[in-house]
């Protein structure tokens, strides 16, 4: 049961905001709050490493591959270590699903929450100094605390998320998250080591004129996608594609727009991952008045069959996603 929402002023610290948020939930006992703090702490460490990546030997590829056969960048692996360590020390998470690890990681059997995370998305942009991001989803475990983790804890639908967010390591570093009661954005002040509320109650414009898609493989797009792209061009929309999902999503959240990664000849189920990319951003989009689908269904209703499964992804302004679905 929620008590009355108190609108906190711009400049409120993330910690104060989380504490205030918790007080709205009569039975909240603080674990979710602590979990959000653990994620924020890890993001501060990753942010520091990203900002000096050019100066110390952590750019470039590891020479290894991740679960999807993609070249692991050194910062990918570092970010995964940082988040895994923060969540392990925090003790609130019982299991971690990560793009960087084949199976889920058992963390602490007494933790109440399951985290799905892409520690560093857009890693191909790291060496060219383009914005990159972390994406996370938080679920409540289904099994009893203390019991072994099972697939029913791990493979949950996006609509079961209790919280989701992203960190955008851009010209400024921002943390944007929702606990199902709206979306709020915090800007990081490195000299103080604090996130401050800068974008309260974020709402995605209902319509927009920006479309984000890699048209390289357009020859293999479905007729529906080709028709939608023609519609965008006939209506003089603007094409903006950074090649970093979090950066494209964040711009569309602020200005209105649609991001599409459809099925292609190379990625017949799309390239993006349901568990640790699409579910989180679809939850945020819906909380901000937008929508997220796989071209047919709401992303949040899709039943995951495996940890790293891919899905076509259409996310952004409600009217633009509806138009693309026609
Ligand atoms: P492409 C980055 O690898 C990523 O997962 C997203 O951040 C980005 O939007 C997309 O893939 C880029 O993929 O095929 O256009 O290079």
Short mmCIF file of C-alpha atoms and ligand atoms in Angstrom, two decimals:
data_model
loop_
_atom_site.label_atom_id
_atom_site.label_comp_id
_atom_site.label_asym_id
_atom_site.label_seq_id
_atom_site.Cartn_x
_atom_site.Cartn_y
_atom_site.Cartn_z
CA UNK A 1 0.00 0.00 0.00
CA UNK A 2 1.48 3.36 -0.96
CA UNK A 3 1.47 6.36 1.33
CA UNK A 4 1.30 9.81 -0.31
CA UNK A 5 4.08 10.51 -2.81
CA UNK A 6 6.26 13.44 -1.83
CA UNK A 7 7.74 15.17 -4.88
CA UNK A 8 11.44 15.56 -4.05
CA UNK A 9 13.27 18.62 -5.40
CA UNK A 10 15.93 18.52 -8.09
CA UNK A 11 19.28 18.06 -6.37
CA UNK A 12 18.05 15.39 -3.98
CA UNK A 13 20.70 12.70 -3.66
CA UNK A 14 19.95 9.21 -4.97
CA UNK A 15 20.31 7.81 -1.43
CA UNK A 16 17.71 10.23 -0.06
CA UNK A 17 15.41 9.51 -3.01
CA UNK A 18 15.69 5.74 -2.52
CA UNK A 19 14.99 6.10 1.20
CA UNK A 20 11.97 8.30 0.51
CA UNK A 21 10.79 5.85 -2.13
CA UNK A 22 11.07 2.98 0.38
CA UNK A 23 8.98 4.83 2.94
CA UNK A 24 6.09 4.79 0.46
CA UNK A 25 5.94 1.00 0.76
CA UNK A 26 4.51 0.06 4.14
CA UNK A 27 6.18 -3.36 4.28
CA UNK A 28 9.44 -2.45 2.58
CA UNK A 29 12.28 -3.74 4.72
CA UNK A 30 15.10 -2.04 2.88
CA UNK A 31 16.58 -4.87 0.85
CA UNK A 32 15.56 -3.40 -2.51
CA UNK A 33 16.86 -0.01 -1.41
CA UNK A 34 20.19 -1.55 -0.50
CA UNK A 35 20.30 -3.42 -3.81
CA UNK A 36 19.81 -0.18 -5.75
CA UNK A 37 22.60 1.42 -3.72
CA UNK A 38 24.90 -1.55 -4.51
CA UNK A 39 24.23 -1.09 -8.24
CA UNK A 40 24.86 2.65 -8.01
CA UNK A 41 28.15 2.02 -6.18
CA UNK A 42 29.38 -0.39 -8.86
CA UNK A 43 28.43 2.12 -11.57
CA UNK A 44 30.63 4.76 -9.90
CA UNK A 45 33.62 2.38 -10.06
CA UNK A 46 32.90 1.48 -13.69
CA UNK A 47 32.44 5.15 -14.55
CA UNK A 48 35.89 5.95 -13.16
CA UNK A 49 37.47 3.12 -15.18
CA UNK A 50 35.70 4.16 -18.38
CA UNK A 51 36.82 7.76 -17.97
CA UNK A 52 40.48 6.80 -17.87
CA UNK A 53 40.25 3.87 -20.28
CA UNK A 54 42.50 5.59 -22.83
CA UNK A 55 45.24 6.06 -20.24
CA UNK A 56 45.61 2.57 -18.82
CA UNK A 57 45.64 -0.71 -20.65
CA UNK A 58 41.94 -1.54 -20.37
CA UNK A 59 40.76 -0.68 -23.86
CA UNK A 60 40.62 -3.17 -26.66
CA UNK A 61 39.59 -6.78 -26.84
CA UNK A 62 40.37 -9.54 -24.38
CA UNK A 63 40.87 -12.06 -27.13
CA UNK A 64 37.91 -14.00 -25.63
CA UNK A 65 34.22 -14.18 -26.55
CA UNK A 66 31.05 -13.78 -24.50
CA UNK A 67 28.04 -16.10 -24.48
CA UNK A 68 26.83 -14.68 -27.78
CA UNK A 69 30.15 -15.20 -29.49
CA UNK A 70 30.85 -11.44 -29.40
CA UNK A 71 34.41 -10.25 -28.80
CA UNK A 72 34.77 -9.41 -25.10
CA UNK A 73 36.32 -6.01 -24.50
CA UNK A 74 38.54 -5.56 -21.45
CA UNK A 75 36.06 -3.08 -19.99
CA UNK A 76 33.22 -5.59 -20.52
CA UNK A 77 35.00 -8.06 -18.29
CA UNK A 78 36.02 -5.38 -15.76
CA UNK A 79 32.47 -4.05 -15.53
CA UNK A 80 31.13 -7.58 -15.01
CA UNK A 81 33.61 -8.11 -12.18
CA UNK A 82 32.66 -4.79 -10.55
CA UNK A 83 28.91 -5.43 -10.60
CA UNK A 84 29.28 -9.06 -9.54
CA UNK A 85 31.52 -8.03 -6.62
CA UNK A 86 29.22 -5.20 -5.48
CA UNK A 87 26.15 -7.47 -5.62
CA UNK A 88 28.00 -10.28 -3.82
CA UNK A 89 29.16 -7.97 -1.02
CA UNK A 90 25.73 -6.33 -0.81
CA UNK A 91 24.15 -9.70 -0.05
CA UNK A 92 20.67 -8.75 -1.30
CA UNK A 93 20.81 -10.75 -4.56
CA UNK A 94 20.53 -14.54 -4.65
CA UNK A 95 21.40 -14.90 -8.35
CA UNK A 96 22.90 -12.89 -11.20
CA UNK A 97 22.19 -13.28 -14.92
CA UNK A 98 24.83 -11.52 -17.02
CA UNK A 99 25.63 -11.23 -20.72
CA UNK A 100 29.21 -12.05 -19.76
CA UNK A 101 28.53 -15.42 -18.10
CA UNK A 102 27.04 -18.56 -19.71
CA UNK A 103 24.93 -19.68 -16.76
CA UNK A 104 23.49 -17.64 -13.91
CA UNK A 105 25.76 -16.96 -10.95
CA UNK A 106 24.65 -18.16 -7.49
CA UNK A 107 25.34 -15.24 -5.15
CA UNK A 108 23.70 -15.64 -1.76
CA UNK A 109 20.95 -18.12 -0.96
CA UNK A 110 19.48 -15.71 1.57
CA UNK A 111 19.09 -12.93 -0.99
CA UNK A 112 15.51 -12.08 -2.00
CA UNK A 113 16.26 -10.70 -5.47
CA UNK A 114 17.46 -11.90 -8.87
CA UNK A 115 19.39 -9.45 -11.06
CA UNK A 116 19.71 -9.59 -14.84
CA UNK A 117 22.41 -7.26 -16.15
CA UNK A 118 24.28 -6.20 -19.24
CA UNK A 119 27.32 -4.76 -17.44
CA UNK A 120 28.53 -2.74 -20.40
CA UNK A 121 26.34 -2.49 -23.48
CA UNK A 122 27.68 -0.96 -26.66
CA UNK A 123 31.19 -2.15 -25.91
CA UNK A 124 32.22 -1.88 -29.58
CA UNK A 125 32.07 1.89 -28.98
CA UNK A 126 34.46 1.88 -26.01
CA UNK A 127 37.62 2.40 -28.04
CA UNK A 128 36.12 5.24 -30.06
CA UNK A 129 34.93 7.15 -27.01
CA UNK A 130 31.22 6.93 -27.78
CA UNK A 131 28.65 6.68 -24.94
CA UNK A 132 28.06 3.20 -23.52
CA UNK A 133 25.73 1.88 -20.84
CA UNK A 134 24.80 -0.63 -18.15
CA UNK A 135 21.28 -2.12 -18.19
CA UNK A 136 19.72 -3.95 -15.22
CA UNK A 137 16.49 -5.70 -14.24
CA UNK A 138 15.52 -6.73 -10.70
CA UNK A 139 13.08 -9.59 -9.91
CA UNK A 140 11.89 -11.02 -6.61
CA UNK A 141 12.88 -14.68 -6.26
CA UNK A 142 9.97 -17.15 -6.49
CA UNK A 143 11.55 -19.86 -4.29
CA UNK A 144 11.79 -19.54 -0.52
CA UNK A 145 14.82 -17.73 0.89
CA UNK A 146 17.43 -20.36 1.73
CA UNK A 147 16.15 -22.82 -0.92
CA UNK A 148 18.32 -23.55 -3.99
CA UNK A 149 17.79 -21.25 -6.98
CA UNK A 150 15.62 -22.73 -9.73
CA UNK A 151 14.62 -21.85 -13.28
CA UNK A 152 11.37 -20.32 -11.99
CA UNK A 153 13.51 -17.75 -10.16
CA UNK A 154 15.61 -17.09 -13.24
CA UNK A 155 13.30 -17.20 -16.28
CA UNK A 156 10.68 -14.64 -15.25
CA UNK A 157 8.58 -12.49 -17.59
CA UNK A 158 9.47 -8.80 -17.83
CA UNK A 159 6.14 -7.90 -16.21
CA UNK A 160 7.47 -9.52 -13.00
CA UNK A 161 10.25 -6.94 -12.65
CA UNK A 162 10.20 -5.01 -9.36
CA UNK A 163 12.73 -2.49 -10.67
CA UNK A 164 14.79 -1.75 -13.78
CA UNK A 165 17.24 0.90 -14.89
CA UNK A 166 20.28 1.89 -16.86
CA UNK A 167 23.44 3.90 -16.37
CA UNK A 168 24.50 5.99 -19.37
CA UNK A 169 28.24 6.76 -19.39
CA UNK A 170 27.90 9.74 -21.71
CA UNK A 171 28.96 13.38 -21.77
CA UNK A 172 27.62 13.18 -18.25
CA UNK A 173 26.93 9.94 -16.42
CA UNK A 174 23.27 9.35 -15.57
CA UNK A 175 21.38 6.67 -13.70
CA UNK A 176 17.72 6.28 -14.75
CA UNK A 177 15.45 3.78 -12.99
CA UNK A 178 11.90 2.79 -12.10
CA UNK A 179 10.36 0.70 -9.32
CA UNK A 180 7.01 0.69 -11.12
CA UNK A 181 6.02 4.17 -9.92
CA UNK A 182 7.38 6.39 -12.68
CA UNK A 183 10.88 6.98 -14.03
CA UNK A 184 13.50 9.24 -12.44
CA UNK A 185 16.91 10.32 -13.72
CA UNK A 186 19.98 11.15 -11.65
CA UNK A 187 23.13 12.88 -12.83
CA UNK A 188 26.50 11.88 -11.36
CA UNK A 189 28.79 14.51 -9.86
CA UNK A 190 32.22 12.77 -9.86
CA UNK A 191 33.86 15.36 -7.62
CA UNK A 192 31.35 14.47 -4.88
CA UNK A 193 30.84 10.82 -5.85
CA UNK A 194 27.08 11.35 -5.68
CA UNK A 195 24.11 11.00 -8.02
CA UNK A 196 21.66 13.93 -7.82
CA UNK A 197 18.03 13.96 -9.00
CA UNK A 198 18.11 15.91 -12.28
CA UNK A 199 15.16 14.47 -14.26
CA UNK A 200 12.16 13.81 -11.95
CA UNK A 201 9.11 11.95 -13.31
CA UNK A 202 10.50 11.40 -16.83
CA UNK A 203 7.80 11.05 -19.50
CA UNK A 204 8.51 9.96 -23.07
CA UNK A 205 6.81 12.23 -25.66
CA UNK A 206 3.79 10.34 -27.02
CA UNK A 207 4.98 10.90 -30.59
CA UNK A 208 8.24 11.85 -32.24
CA UNK A 209 10.19 12.21 -35.48
CA UNK A 210 13.42 10.37 -34.70
CA UNK A 211 13.99 6.77 -35.76
CA UNK A 212 17.01 4.71 -34.68
CA UNK A 213 17.87 1.62 -36.74
CA UNK A 214 20.93 0.20 -38.47
CA UNK A 215 19.82 0.15 -42.12
CA UNK A 216 22.90 -1.79 -43.23
CA UNK A 217 20.98 -5.10 -43.42
CA UNK A 218 17.81 -3.36 -44.79
CA UNK A 219 17.73 -5.76 -47.75
CA UNK A 220 16.82 -8.56 -45.34
CA UNK A 221 14.22 -6.60 -43.31
CA UNK A 222 10.60 -7.77 -43.41
CA UNK A 223 8.23 -5.90 -45.73
CA UNK A 224 6.61 -4.40 -42.60
CA UNK A 225 9.90 -2.87 -41.44
CA UNK A 226 10.70 -1.66 -44.97
CA UNK A 227 7.25 -0.04 -45.17
CA UNK A 228 7.70 1.67 -41.81
CA UNK A 229 11.10 3.07 -42.81
CA UNK A 230 9.51 4.39 -46.01
CA UNK A 231 6.79 6.01 -43.86
CA UNK A 232 9.49 7.71 -41.71
CA UNK A 233 11.30 9.03 -44.79
CA UNK A 234 8.08 10.16 -46.51
CA UNK A 235 7.33 12.13 -43.32
CA UNK A 236 10.81 13.69 -43.19
CA UNK A 237 11.76 12.05 -39.90
CA UNK A 238 15.34 12.28 -38.65
CA UNK A 239 17.58 9.19 -38.54
CA UNK A 240 19.75 8.99 -35.42
CA UNK A 241 21.69 5.78 -34.64
CA UNK A 242 24.55 5.87 -32.16
CA UNK A 243 25.13 2.11 -32.16
CA UNK A 244 24.78 2.14 -28.38
CA UNK A 245 21.31 1.06 -27.28
CA UNK A 246 21.28 2.95 -23.97
CA UNK A 247 22.33 6.22 -25.66
CA UNK A 248 19.72 5.87 -28.44
CA UNK A 249 17.03 4.86 -25.92
CA UNK A 250 17.85 7.76 -23.58
CA UNK A 251 17.69 10.37 -26.37
CA UNK A 252 14.34 8.96 -27.54
CA UNK A 253 13.06 9.00 -23.93
CA UNK A 254 13.83 12.72 -23.70
CA UNK A 255 12.96 13.87 -27.24
CA UNK A 256 10.52 11.25 -28.52
CA UNK A 257 11.55 8.60 -31.01
CA UNK A 258 11.64 4.89 -31.80
CA UNK A 259 14.52 2.40 -31.65
CA UNK A 260 14.19 -0.72 -33.80
CA UNK A 261 16.42 -3.78 -33.95
CA UNK A 262 14.37 -6.14 -36.15
CA UNK A 263 14.99 -9.69 -37.27
CA UNK A 264 17.64 -9.73 -40.01
CA UNK A 265 19.23 -12.47 -42.16
CA UNK A 266 22.17 -12.51 -39.70
CA UNK A 267 20.07 -12.26 -36.52
CA UNK A 268 16.86 -14.10 -37.34
CA UNK A 269 15.49 -13.45 -33.84
CA UNK A 270 16.93 -9.95 -33.65
CA UNK A 271 20.24 -9.15 -31.93
CA UNK A 272 19.15 -7.81 -28.55
CA UNK A 273 18.66 -9.94 -25.46
CA UNK A 274 15.31 -10.27 -23.74
CA UNK A 275 16.53 -10.85 -20.18
CA UNK A 276 19.10 -8.07 -19.72
CA UNK A 277 18.45 -5.50 -22.43
CA UNK A 278 14.85 -5.48 -23.69
CA UNK A 279 12.87 -6.24 -20.51
CA UNK A 280 14.48 -3.41 -18.55
CA UNK A 281 14.08 -0.79 -21.31
CA UNK A 282 10.53 -1.91 -22.14
CA UNK A 283 9.59 -1.55 -18.44
CA UNK A 284 11.10 1.95 -18.32
CA UNK A 285 9.46 2.91 -21.63
CA UNK A 286 6.00 1.82 -20.40
CA UNK A 287 6.49 3.58 -17.05
CA UNK A 288 7.34 6.75 -19.00
CA UNK A 289 4.21 6.43 -21.21
CA UNK A 290 5.92 4.73 -24.15
CA UNK A 291 5.87 1.08 -25.26
CA UNK A 292 8.09 -1.86 -26.15
CA UNK A 293 7.21 -4.82 -28.38
CA UNK A 294 8.84 -7.58 -30.39
CA UNK A 295 6.89 -6.49 -33.44
CA UNK A 296 3.79 -8.37 -32.30
CA UNK A 297 3.65 -8.79 -28.50
CA UNK A 298 4.46 -6.59 -25.53
CA UNK A 299 8.04 -7.38 -24.55
CA UNK A 300 7.02 -7.65 -20.88
CA UNK A 301 4.66 -10.57 -21.55
CA UNK A 302 7.20 -12.74 -23.42
CA UNK A 303 8.01 -15.97 -21.54
CA UNK A 304 11.80 -16.43 -21.45
CA UNK A 305 12.93 -19.93 -22.46
CA UNK A 306 16.67 -19.35 -22.02
CA UNK A 307 18.94 -16.80 -20.33
CA UNK A 308 20.48 -15.32 -23.47
CA UNK A 309 17.58 -15.51 -25.87
CA UNK A 310 17.30 -12.74 -28.42
CA UNK A 311 14.18 -10.89 -29.57
CA UNK A 312 13.31 -8.31 -32.21
CA UNK A 313 12.91 -5.00 -30.34
CA UNK A 314 10.72 -1.95 -31.09
CA UNK A 315 10.78 0.57 -28.24
CA UNK A 316 9.93 4.24 -27.83
CA UNK A 317 7.10 6.75 -28.19
CA UNK A 318 3.73 5.06 -27.98
CA UNK A 319 2.33 6.43 -31.23
CA UNK A 320 5.53 5.61 -33.15
CA UNK A 321 5.57 2.01 -31.94
CA UNK A 322 1.86 1.70 -32.82
CA UNK A 323 2.55 3.08 -36.30
CA UNK A 324 5.46 0.65 -36.79
CA UNK A 325 3.17 -2.25 -35.72
CA UNK A 326 0.57 -1.41 -38.39
P1 LIG B 1 24.69 -3.11 -34.82
C1 LIG B 1 25.75 -2.94 -29.05
O1 LIG B 1 26.52 -4.09 -29.37
C2 LIG B 1 24.28 -3.32 -29.19
O2 LIG B 1 23.98 -4.38 -28.34
C3 LIG B 1 23.40 -2.11 -28.88
O3 LIG B 1 23.93 -1.32 -27.87
C4 LIG B 1 23.37 -1.39 -30.21
O4 LIG B 1 22.17 -0.64 -30.38
C5 LIG B 1 23.42 -2.54 -31.22
O5 LIG B 1 24.01 -3.65 -30.54
C6 LIG B 1 24.30 -2.18 -32.40
O6 LIG B 1 24.25 -3.29 -33.28
O7 LIG B 1 24.36 -4.42 -35.46
O8 LIG B 1 23.85 -1.98 -35.36
O9 LIG B 1 26.16 -2.77 -34.77
#
